[in-house]
Amino acid sequence: MRATTIHAPFDMRVQDVPDPVIQDAGDVVVRVVRACICGSDLWAYRGESARQPGQRIGHEFLGIVEEAGAGVQGFRKGDLVVAPFVWSDGSCAYCAEGLQTSCPNGGFWGSVGSDGGQGEAVRVPFADGTLVKLPAEAASDDHLLTALLALSDVMGTGHHAALGAGVTKGSTVAVVGDGAVGLCGVLAAKRLGAERIIALGRHTARTDIARAFGATDVVAERGEAAEAAVRELTGGQGAHAVIEAVGTEQSMRTAVAITRDGGSIGYVGVPHGSGTGLDLSVMFDRNIALRGGVAPVRAYIPELLPDILDGTIDPSPVFDLTVGLDGVPDGYKAMDERTALKVLVRP
Protein backbone atom coordinates (compact mmCIF):
# COMPACT_ATOMS: atom_id res chain seq x y z
CA MET A 1 0.00 0.00 0.00
CA ARG A 2 0.98 3.66 -0.10
CA ALA A 3 1.55 5.93 2.87
CA THR A 4 3.16 9.22 3.85
CA THR A 5 6.68 9.07 5.25
CA ILE A 6 9.00 11.76 6.56
CA HIS A 7 12.70 11.70 5.69
CA ALA A 8 14.11 15.05 6.78
CA PRO A 9 12.82 18.56 7.49
CA PHE A 10 10.47 19.57 4.66
CA ASP A 11 10.98 16.21 2.96
CA MET A 12 7.63 14.38 2.92
CA ARG A 13 7.11 11.47 0.54
CA VAL A 14 4.28 9.14 -0.40
CA GLN A 15 5.80 5.69 -0.81
CA ASP A 16 4.98 2.01 -1.04
CA VAL A 17 5.07 0.40 2.40
CA PRO A 18 4.13 -3.10 3.61
CA ASP A 19 0.41 -3.78 3.84
CA PRO A 20 -0.83 -3.88 7.44
CA VAL A 21 -1.71 -7.36 8.69
CA ILE A 22 -3.29 -8.78 11.83
CA GLN A 23 -0.50 -9.44 14.34
CA ASP A 24 -2.48 -9.98 17.54
CA ALA A 25 -5.97 -11.31 18.18
CA GLY A 26 -7.20 -7.86 19.25
CA ASP A 27 -6.10 -6.12 16.03
CA VAL A 28 -8.17 -4.87 13.14
CA VAL A 29 -7.05 -3.49 9.80
CA VAL A 30 -8.82 -0.26 8.81
CA ARG A 31 -8.96 1.02 5.25
CA VAL A 32 -8.60 4.79 5.61
CA VAL A 33 -11.46 6.81 4.14
CA ARG A 34 -10.52 10.20 5.59
CA ALA A 35 -7.33 11.45 7.23
CA CYS A 36 -5.80 14.86 7.79
CA ILE A 37 -2.70 16.83 8.66
CA CYS A 38 -2.41 18.18 12.19
CA GLY A 39 -0.73 21.39 13.25
CA SER A 40 1.40 19.31 15.60
CA ASP A 41 2.70 17.38 12.56
CA LEU A 42 4.34 20.61 11.45
CA TRP A 43 6.84 20.45 14.30
CA ALA A 44 8.25 17.28 12.71
CA TYR A 45 7.95 18.78 9.23
CA ARG A 46 10.04 21.75 10.32
CA GLY A 47 12.62 19.58 12.04
CA GLU A 48 11.72 20.74 15.54
CA SER A 49 10.60 17.24 16.60
CA ALA A 50 12.92 14.36 15.78
CA ARG A 51 11.81 11.64 13.39
CA GLN A 52 13.67 8.73 11.86
CA PRO A 53 14.12 8.88 8.08
CA GLY A 54 11.25 6.98 6.50
CA GLN A 55 9.08 7.05 9.61
CA ARG A 56 5.31 6.99 9.07
CA ILE A 57 3.26 10.02 10.05
CA GLY A 58 -0.33 11.10 10.71
CA HIS A 59 -2.56 10.40 13.69
CA GLU A 60 -6.10 11.36 12.61
CA PHE A 61 -8.23 9.02 10.52
CA LEU A 62 -11.52 7.23 10.10
CA GLY A 63 -12.31 4.33 7.83
CA ILE A 64 -13.76 0.90 7.17
CA VAL A 65 -12.76 -2.27 9.01
CA GLU A 66 -11.31 -4.65 6.41
CA GLU A 67 -10.25 -7.48 8.71
CA ALA A 68 -10.64 -8.27 12.41
CA GLY A 69 -8.56 -10.51 14.65
CA ALA A 70 -10.07 -13.55 16.32
CA GLY A 71 -10.29 -11.80 19.69
CA VAL A 72 -12.09 -8.67 18.51
CA GLN A 73 -15.64 -8.53 19.85
CA GLY A 74 -17.02 -5.11 18.96
CA PHE A 75 -16.16 -4.78 15.28
CA ARG A 76 -16.44 -6.74 12.07
CA LYS A 77 -15.57 -6.28 8.42
CA GLY A 78 -17.46 -3.36 6.89
CA ASP A 79 -17.89 -1.28 10.07
CA LEU A 80 -17.27 2.45 9.77
CA VAL A 81 -15.02 3.57 12.64
CA VAL A 82 -13.14 6.59 13.93
CA ALA A 83 -9.78 6.28 15.69
CA PRO A 84 -8.60 8.64 18.43
CA PHE A 85 -5.00 9.74 17.98
CA VAL A 86 -3.79 7.28 20.63
CA TRP A 87 -4.57 3.58 20.79
CA SER A 88 -5.33 2.13 24.23
CA ASP A 89 -6.24 -1.25 25.68
CA GLY A 90 -9.51 -0.10 27.27
CA SER A 91 -8.96 -2.29 30.32
CA CYS A 92 -6.27 -0.65 32.48
CA ALA A 93 -6.90 1.69 35.43
CA TYR A 94 -6.09 4.77 33.36
CA CYS A 95 -8.55 3.78 30.63
CA ALA A 96 -11.21 3.20 33.27
CA GLU A 97 -10.55 6.72 34.56
CA GLY A 98 -10.89 8.21 31.07
CA LEU A 99 -7.17 8.93 30.70
CA GLN A 100 -6.45 6.67 27.75
CA THR A 101 -3.41 8.75 26.81
CA SER A 102 -1.63 7.25 29.85
CA CYS A 103 -2.49 3.64 29.02
CA PRO A 104 0.69 1.57 29.58
CA ASN A 105 -0.14 -0.48 26.47
CA GLY A 106 -1.08 2.54 24.39
CA GLY A 107 0.76 4.42 21.70
CA PHE A 108 0.59 7.09 19.04
CA TRP A 109 -0.04 6.49 15.37
CA GLY A 110 3.10 7.24 13.41
CA SER A 111 5.43 6.34 16.25
CA VAL A 112 8.41 4.16 15.33
CA GLY A 113 7.19 0.77 14.18
CA SER A 114 3.52 1.71 13.90
CA ASP A 115 1.33 2.70 11.00
CA GLY A 116 0.49 6.34 10.40
CA GLY A 117 -2.92 7.71 9.58
CA GLN A 118 -1.85 9.44 6.36
CA GLY A 119 -1.92 6.29 4.28
CA GLU A 120 -4.25 3.80 2.68
CA ALA A 121 -4.68 1.50 5.69
CA VAL A 122 -3.74 1.14 9.36
CA ARG A 123 -3.30 -1.79 11.72
CA VAL A 124 -5.16 -0.89 14.91
CA PRO A 125 -4.03 -2.65 18.10
CA PHE A 126 -6.54 -3.13 20.94
CA ALA A 127 -9.40 -2.34 18.57
CA ASP A 128 -12.13 -2.89 21.17
CA GLY A 129 -10.54 -0.36 23.50
CA THR A 130 -9.55 2.13 20.82
CA LEU A 131 -12.07 2.49 18.02
CA VAL A 132 -15.57 3.93 18.08
CA LYS A 133 -18.19 2.67 15.64
CA LEU A 134 -19.97 5.25 13.49
CA PRO A 135 -23.37 4.92 11.82
CA ALA A 136 -23.05 3.02 8.54
CA GLU A 137 -25.07 5.65 6.68
CA ALA A 138 -22.43 8.29 7.45
CA ALA A 139 -20.15 6.61 4.90
CA SER A 140 -22.21 8.11 2.07
CA ASP A 141 -22.47 11.59 3.60
CA ASP A 142 -19.37 13.53 2.59
CA HIS A 143 -20.02 16.52 4.82
CA LEU A 144 -20.78 14.38 7.86
CA LEU A 145 -17.66 12.28 7.33
CA THR A 146 -15.56 15.43 7.40
CA ALA A 147 -17.19 16.59 10.64
CA LEU A 148 -16.74 13.15 12.21
CA LEU A 149 -13.05 13.14 11.32
CA ALA A 150 -12.57 16.01 13.79
CA LEU A 151 -13.42 13.54 16.59
CA SER A 152 -10.06 11.85 16.02
CA ASP A 153 -8.26 14.83 17.55
CA VAL A 154 -9.12 18.50 17.21
CA MET A 155 -12.72 18.50 18.46
CA GLY A 156 -11.88 16.36 21.46
CA THR A 157 -8.75 18.40 22.13
CA GLY A 158 -10.69 21.65 22.01
CA HIS A 159 -13.21 20.11 24.41
CA HIS A 160 -10.40 19.00 26.73
CA ALA A 161 -9.08 22.56 26.78
CA ALA A 162 -12.52 23.96 27.56
CA LEU A 163 -12.95 21.53 30.43
CA GLY A 164 -9.48 22.33 31.75
CA ALA A 165 -10.27 26.02 31.59
CA GLY A 166 -13.42 25.44 33.62
CA VAL A 167 -15.86 26.73 31.03
CA THR A 168 -19.36 26.85 32.49
CA LYS A 169 -22.70 28.26 31.49
CA GLY A 170 -22.54 32.04 31.44
CA SER A 171 -18.74 32.26 31.70
CA THR A 172 -16.41 34.53 29.75
CA VAL A 173 -13.81 32.62 27.74
CA ALA A 174 -10.72 33.74 25.83
CA VAL A 175 -9.06 31.49 23.25
CA VAL A 176 -5.37 31.94 22.44
CA GLY A 177 -4.66 30.40 19.04
CA ASP A 178 -6.57 30.46 15.77
CA GLY A 179 -5.57 27.02 14.50
CA ALA A 180 -7.99 24.12 14.22
CA VAL A 181 -7.71 23.23 17.91
CA GLY A 182 -8.28 26.82 19.03
CA LEU A 183 -11.31 27.09 16.75
CA CYS A 184 -12.68 23.81 18.10
CA GLY A 185 -12.07 25.25 21.56
CA VAL A 186 -14.41 28.09 20.60
CA LEU A 187 -16.99 25.55 19.46
CA ALA A 188 -16.56 23.54 22.66
CA ALA A 189 -16.91 26.63 24.84
CA LYS A 190 -20.11 27.59 23.05
CA ARG A 191 -21.43 24.05 23.49
CA LEU A 192 -20.72 24.23 27.24
CA GLY A 193 -22.73 27.44 27.55
CA ALA A 194 -20.14 30.23 27.58
CA GLU A 195 -21.83 33.63 27.30
CA ARG A 196 -18.87 35.54 25.90
CA ILE A 197 -16.04 34.08 23.84
CA ILE A 198 -13.05 36.21 22.85
CA ALA A 199 -10.98 34.72 20.04
CA LEU A 200 -7.40 35.90 19.63
CA GLY A 201 -6.27 35.68 16.02
CA ARG A 202 -5.02 37.81 13.15
CA HIS A 203 -6.19 35.86 10.10
CA THR A 204 -9.62 36.93 8.92
CA ALA A 205 -10.46 33.58 7.31
CA ARG A 206 -9.86 31.90 10.66
CA THR A 207 -11.54 34.47 12.85
CA ASP A 208 -14.56 34.31 10.54
CA ILE A 209 -14.81 30.61 11.44
CA ALA A 210 -14.38 31.52 15.10
CA ARG A 211 -17.36 33.88 14.85
CA ALA A 212 -19.41 31.20 13.11
CA PHE A 213 -18.48 28.80 15.94
CA GLY A 214 -19.68 31.24 18.60
CA ALA A 215 -16.98 33.84 19.23
CA THR A 216 -18.53 37.13 20.30
CA ASP A 217 -15.34 39.18 20.01
CA VAL A 218 -12.08 38.99 18.05
CA VAL A 219 -8.74 40.41 19.18
CA ALA A 220 -6.23 40.70 16.35
CA GLU A 221 -3.37 42.14 18.42
CA ARG A 222 -0.53 40.11 19.92
CA GLY A 223 1.57 40.34 23.05
CA GLU A 224 0.93 43.23 25.41
CA ALA A 225 -1.50 44.84 22.95
CA ALA A 226 -3.63 41.68 22.99
CA GLU A 227 -3.54 41.57 26.77
CA ALA A 228 -4.72 45.17 26.94
CA ALA A 229 -7.49 44.52 24.42
CA VAL A 230 -8.86 41.55 26.36
CA ARG A 231 -8.68 43.50 29.60
CA GLU A 232 -10.61 46.33 28.01
CA LEU A 233 -13.29 43.94 26.77
CA THR A 234 -13.67 42.44 30.24
CA GLY A 235 -13.79 45.58 32.32
CA GLY A 236 -10.14 45.22 33.30
CA GLN A 237 -10.56 41.79 34.89
CA GLY A 238 -9.75 39.25 32.19
CA ALA A 239 -11.57 36.04 31.27
CA HIS A 240 -12.84 33.44 33.73
CA ALA A 241 -11.58 30.67 31.44
CA VAL A 242 -8.68 30.81 28.97
CA ILE A 243 -7.89 28.18 26.35
CA GLU A 244 -4.21 28.02 25.32
CA ALA A 245 -3.95 26.19 21.98
CA VAL A 246 -0.53 27.17 20.64
CA GLY A 247 2.21 25.91 22.96
CA THR A 248 4.82 28.67 22.71
CA GLU A 249 6.29 30.73 25.52
CA GLN A 250 4.57 33.87 24.23
CA SER A 251 1.16 32.21 23.95
CA MET A 252 1.33 30.96 27.53
CA ARG A 253 2.42 34.37 28.81
CA THR A 254 -0.55 35.89 27.02
CA ALA A 255 -2.86 33.25 28.49
CA VAL A 256 -1.72 33.98 32.05
CA ALA A 257 -1.99 37.73 31.54
CA ILE A 258 -5.58 37.63 30.27
CA THR A 259 -6.91 35.24 32.91
CA ARG A 260 -9.14 36.75 35.57
CA ASP A 261 -7.99 36.37 39.18
CA GLY A 262 -9.36 33.03 40.37
CA GLY A 263 -9.72 31.81 36.79
CA SER A 264 -8.27 28.81 34.98
CA ILE A 265 -6.19 28.07 31.89
CA GLY A 266 -6.84 24.94 29.86
CA TYR A 267 -3.67 24.23 27.88
CA VAL A 268 -3.49 21.83 24.97
CA GLY A 269 -0.89 23.46 22.72
CA VAL A 270 2.06 21.08 22.35
CA PRO A 271 4.83 22.90 24.30
CA HIS A 272 7.61 24.32 22.14
CA GLY A 273 10.09 27.05 22.88
CA SER A 274 12.91 27.94 25.21
CA GLY A 275 10.71 28.24 28.26
CA THR A 276 7.22 27.66 29.55
CA GLY A 277 6.06 31.25 29.77
CA LEU A 278 4.83 30.53 33.29
CA ASP A 279 5.54 32.72 36.28
CA LEU A 280 4.36 30.72 39.27
CA SER A 281 4.55 33.71 41.58
CA VAL A 282 2.06 35.57 39.38
CA MET A 283 -0.23 32.53 39.23
CA PHE A 284 0.09 32.07 43.00
CA ASP A 285 -0.73 35.69 43.77
CA ARG A 286 -3.75 35.70 41.45
CA ASN A 287 -5.04 32.18 42.24
CA ILE A 288 -4.83 31.05 38.61
CA ALA A 289 -5.22 27.33 37.94
CA LEU A 290 -3.56 25.46 35.08
CA ARG A 291 -5.06 22.22 33.76
CA GLY A 292 -4.75 20.33 30.51
CA GLY A 293 -2.18 18.40 28.54
CA VAL A 294 -2.52 15.74 25.88
CA ALA A 295 -6.24 15.18 25.38
CA PRO A 296 -7.74 11.74 26.07
CA VAL A 297 -10.07 12.13 23.10
CA ARG A 298 -11.22 8.49 23.30
CA ALA A 299 -13.02 9.45 26.51
CA TYR A 300 -14.85 12.32 24.81
CA ILE A 301 -15.94 10.72 21.52
CA PRO A 302 -19.09 9.07 22.96
CA GLU A 303 -20.17 12.42 24.42
CA LEU A 304 -19.44 14.53 21.34
CA LEU A 305 -20.56 12.06 18.66
CA PRO A 306 -24.33 12.52 19.12
CA ASP A 307 -24.00 16.31 18.85
CA ILE A 308 -22.18 15.98 15.52
CA LEU A 309 -24.68 13.45 14.21
CA ASP A 310 -27.66 15.68 15.00
CA GLY A 311 -25.94 18.88 13.83
CA THR A 312 -25.67 20.55 17.23
CA ILE A 313 -21.99 21.10 16.49
CA ASP A 314 -20.23 21.01 13.13
CA PRO A 315 -16.43 21.26 13.22
CA SER A 316 -16.06 20.57 9.49
CA PRO A 317 -15.23 24.20 8.53
CA VAL A 318 -11.74 23.79 10.04
CA PHE A 319 -10.88 21.68 6.98
CA ASP A 320 -10.28 24.22 4.24
CA LEU A 321 -8.13 22.28 1.76
CA THR A 322 -8.63 18.74 0.45
CA VAL A 323 -5.91 16.64 -1.21
CA GLY A 324 -5.46 13.08 -2.34
CA LEU A 325 -2.64 10.98 -0.95
CA ASP A 326 -0.23 12.25 -3.60
CA GLY A 327 -1.04 15.81 -2.51
CA VAL A 328 -0.02 15.33 1.13
CA PRO A 329 3.47 16.88 0.73
CA ASP A 330 1.85 19.96 -0.80
CA GLY A 331 -0.66 19.94 2.05
CA TYR A 332 2.18 20.18 4.57
CA LYS A 333 3.66 23.06 2.63
CA ALA A 334 0.31 24.87 2.57
CA MET A 335 -0.18 24.51 6.32
CA ASP A 336 3.41 25.52 7.05
CA GLU A 337 2.95 28.67 4.95
CA ARG A 338 -0.47 29.28 6.60
CA THR A 339 -2.28 29.26 3.26
CA ALA A 340 -4.34 26.36 4.64
CA LEU A 341 -5.83 25.96 8.10
CA LYS A 342 -6.18 22.17 8.17
CA VAL A 343 -5.76 19.79 5.26
CA LEU A 344 -8.20 16.93 4.67
CA VAL A 345 -6.72 13.83 3.03
CA ARG A 346 -8.73 11.42 0.87
CA PRO A 347 -6.51 8.36 0.23
PDB file of N, CA, C and O in Angstrom, residues 17 46 70 173 186 325:
ATOM      1  N   VAL A  17       4.674   0.974   1.117  1.00  0.00           N
ATOM      2  CA  VAL A  17       5.073   0.398   2.403  1.00  0.00           C
ATOM      3  C   VAL A  17       4.368  -0.951   2.539  1.00  0.00           C
ATOM      4  O   VAL A  17       3.404  -1.228   1.821  1.00  0.00           O
ATOM      5  N   ARG A  46       9.047  20.681  10.233  1.00  0.00           N
ATOM      6  CA  ARG A  46      10.043  21.754  10.322  1.00  0.00           C
ATOM      7  C   ARG A  46      11.349  21.305  10.960  1.00  0.00           C
ATOM      8  O   ARG A  46      12.293  22.099  11.077  1.00  0.00           O
ATOM      9  N   ALA A  70      -9.164 -12.580  15.715  1.00  0.00           N
ATOM     10  CA  ALA A  70     -10.071 -13.552  16.324  1.00  0.00           C
ATOM     11  C   ALA A  70     -10.597 -13.108  17.689  1.00  0.00           C
ATOM     12  O   ALA A  70     -11.679 -13.534  18.112  1.00  0.00           O
ATOM     13  N   VAL A 173     -14.915  33.467  28.166  1.00  0.00           N
ATOM     14  CA  VAL A 173     -13.812  32.621  27.735  1.00  0.00           C
ATOM     15  C   VAL A 173     -12.947  33.387  26.739  1.00  0.00           C
ATOM     16  O   VAL A 173     -13.470  34.124  25.897  1.00  0.00           O
ATOM     17  N   VAL A 186     -13.285  27.142  20.665  1.00  0.00           N
ATOM     18  CA  VAL A 186     -14.406  28.093  20.605  1.00  0.00           C
ATOM     19  C   VAL A 186     -15.721  27.323  20.530  1.00  0.00           C
ATOM     20  O   VAL A 186     -16.689  27.614  21.257  1.00  0.00           O
ATOM     21  N   LEU A 325      -3.863  11.412  -1.641  1.00  0.00           N
ATOM     22  CA  LEU A 325      -2.643  10.982  -0.955  1.00  0.00           C
ATOM     23  C   LEU A 325      -1.400  11.583  -1.600  1.00  0.00           C
ATOM     24  O   LEU A 325      -0.471  12.008  -0.906  1.00  0.00           O
TER      25      LEU A 325
END
